Amino acid sequence: MILSYKPFILEYKHPFGVSSNTRTSTTSVFVKIEHNGKIGYGEACLPVYLGETVEGTLAFFEIAKPVLAINTDHFSPQEIRQEIDSLSKGNNAAKAAIDIALNDLLGKLAEKPFYDLMGLGKSDAMPTSFTIGIDEEQKIEQKIKEASEFSVLKIKAGTKDDKALINIIRKYTDKQLYVDVNQGWTDKQMVLDMIFWMNEKNVILVEQPMPVAMIDEMAWVTEQSPIPTIADESVKRLKDLENLKGSFSGINIKLMKSTGLTEAIEMARYAKQNNLKVLLGCMAESSCATSAMAQLMQLADYIDLDAPNLLKNDPFNGVTYKNGNVYLNDRPGIGVEPIESLLDF
Ligand code: MG
């Protein structure tokens, strides 16, 4: 199998994020793994806050090349994942790109979509949340209008006054809300009071309200919370699930944290077996990694896969969006095709 790669700057339609941390672009490194006339595609999305650099990602692909220099149609992504994983401690996005491409290739060799290869079956379309950045009132109104086709909105809390923010949003829409606190609250009684208040405001889940270290406080909150509490920063990989100990009622799985689809599906299955809700999330990815993640929709309770909608120059075709719902296609592998005029490699 031959691995090649290309860095690519993804540009946002609108500056993205909270006002103190606004970004206009992110770099992804796209990979392809070729074997026997078929090509598997993958993506390493590298938002600055992840701490993985383009240089580090490219260097990792170079050291991974010998592991992939095998010549068989019947390879095991699980076995290759272990070898790739042992090459370094971090580089989760780079590992994800390789794993996504291998699973795409496997599907193409078998001429089956990944969801069939895994015995999941094709999920019906699901509504995705759409993130609206925190801004002054006039812009919030405009952003809610721009998101008119989406039935669920996601906001990043942790502002000076989160109640005021939610009250402003409620002046313009009564749509369901996901509230992502990004570890921003630290007083457990305040967190619980806030969750009860948000429950009255049609907030249907709260993501990572407290810092990763506050496991016991989170367990106290989760036990009494009327809505699901979802771990994001607290859960990157499968091994983190064993340490949750009732501190959350669900998990946000992202390919760039989990090192790819192989581990993401294990996490989703573990969550189902242990009565945890599954939210499929993403970084600022193109249709390549987003379509890979959407393959697991059959295991999801919620999806937050809006990223391709935010991009000006998405270099892949994959899942499609209609009325705020994500639709899978019937193509083999992860169901994507590069747009050659944008991405030529
Ligand atoms: Mg989050």
Coordinates of N, CA, C and O in Angstrom, one line a residue, residues 103-108 111-115 117 291 295 329-336:
N103 N -9.8 2.3 6.4 CA -11.2 1.8 6.4 C -11.9 2.1 5.1 O -12.7 1.3 4.7
D104 N -11.6 3.3 4.6 CA -12.2 3.6 3.3 C -11.7 2.7 2.2 O -12.5 2.1 1.4
L105 N -10.4 2.4 2.2 CA -9.8 1.4 1.3 C -10.4 0.0 1.4 O -10.8 -0.6 0.4
L106 N -10.6 -0.4 2.6 CA -11.2 -1.7 2.9 C -12.6 -1.8 2.3 O -13.0 -2.8 1.7
G107 N -13.3 -0.8 2.5 CA -14.7 -0.7 2.0 C -14.7 -0.7 0.4 O -15.5 -1.4 -0.2
K108 N -13.7 0.0 -0.1 CA -13.7 0.0 -1.6 C -13.2 -1.3 -2.2 O -13.7 -1.8 -3.2
E111 N -16.2 -3.4 -1.9 CA -17.3 -2.7 -2.6 C -18.5 -2.6 -1.7 O -19.7 -2.8 -2.1
K112 N -18.3 -2.2 -0.5 CA -19.3 -2.0 0.5 C -19.1 -0.7 1.3 O -18.0 -0.4 1.6
P113 N -20.2 0.0 1.6 CA -20.1 1.1 2.5 C -19.5 0.7 3.9 O -19.8 -0.5 4.3
F114 N -18.8 1.5 4.6 CA -18.2 1.2 5.9 C -19.3 0.7 6.8 O -19.1 -0.3 7.6
Y115 N -20.5 1.4 6.8 CA -21.5 1.0 7.8 C -22.0 -0.4 7.5 O -22.4 -1.1 8.5
L117 N -19.9 -2.8 6.1 CA -18.7 -3.6 6.5 C -18.7 -3.9 8.0 O -18.3 -5.0 8.4
S291 N -17.9 12.7 6.7 CA -18.6 11.5 6.2 C -18.1 10.2 6.8 O -18.9 9.3 6.9
Q295 N -20.7 7.5 9.2 CA -20.9 6.1 9.0 C -21.4 5.4 10.3 O -22.1 4.4 10.2
N329 N -24.8 8.3 1.9 CA -25.0 7.8 0.5 C -24.7 6.3 0.5 O -24.4 5.7 1.5
D330 N -24.7 5.7 -0.7 CA -24.5 4.2 -0.9 C -23.1 3.9 -1.4 O -22.9 2.7 -1.8
R331 N -22.2 4.9 -1.5 CA -20.9 4.6 -2.0 C -20.1 3.7 -1.1 O -20.3 3.7 0.1
P332 N -19.1 3.0 -1.7 CA -18.3 2.1 -0.8 C -17.4 2.9 0.1 O -17.2 4.1 -0.1
G333 N -16.9 2.3 1.1 CA -16.0 2.9 2.1 C -16.7 4.0 2.9 O -17.8 3.8 3.3
I334 N -16.0 5.2 3.0 CA -16.7 6.3 3.8 C -17.5 7.2 2.9 O -18.0 8.2 3.3
G335 N -17.6 6.8 1.6 CA -18.6 7.5 0.7 C -18.2 8.8 0.2 O -19.0 9.7 0.0
V336 N -16.9 9.0 0.0 CA -16.4 10.4 -0.4 C -15.7 10.3 -1.7 O -15.2 9.3 -2.1

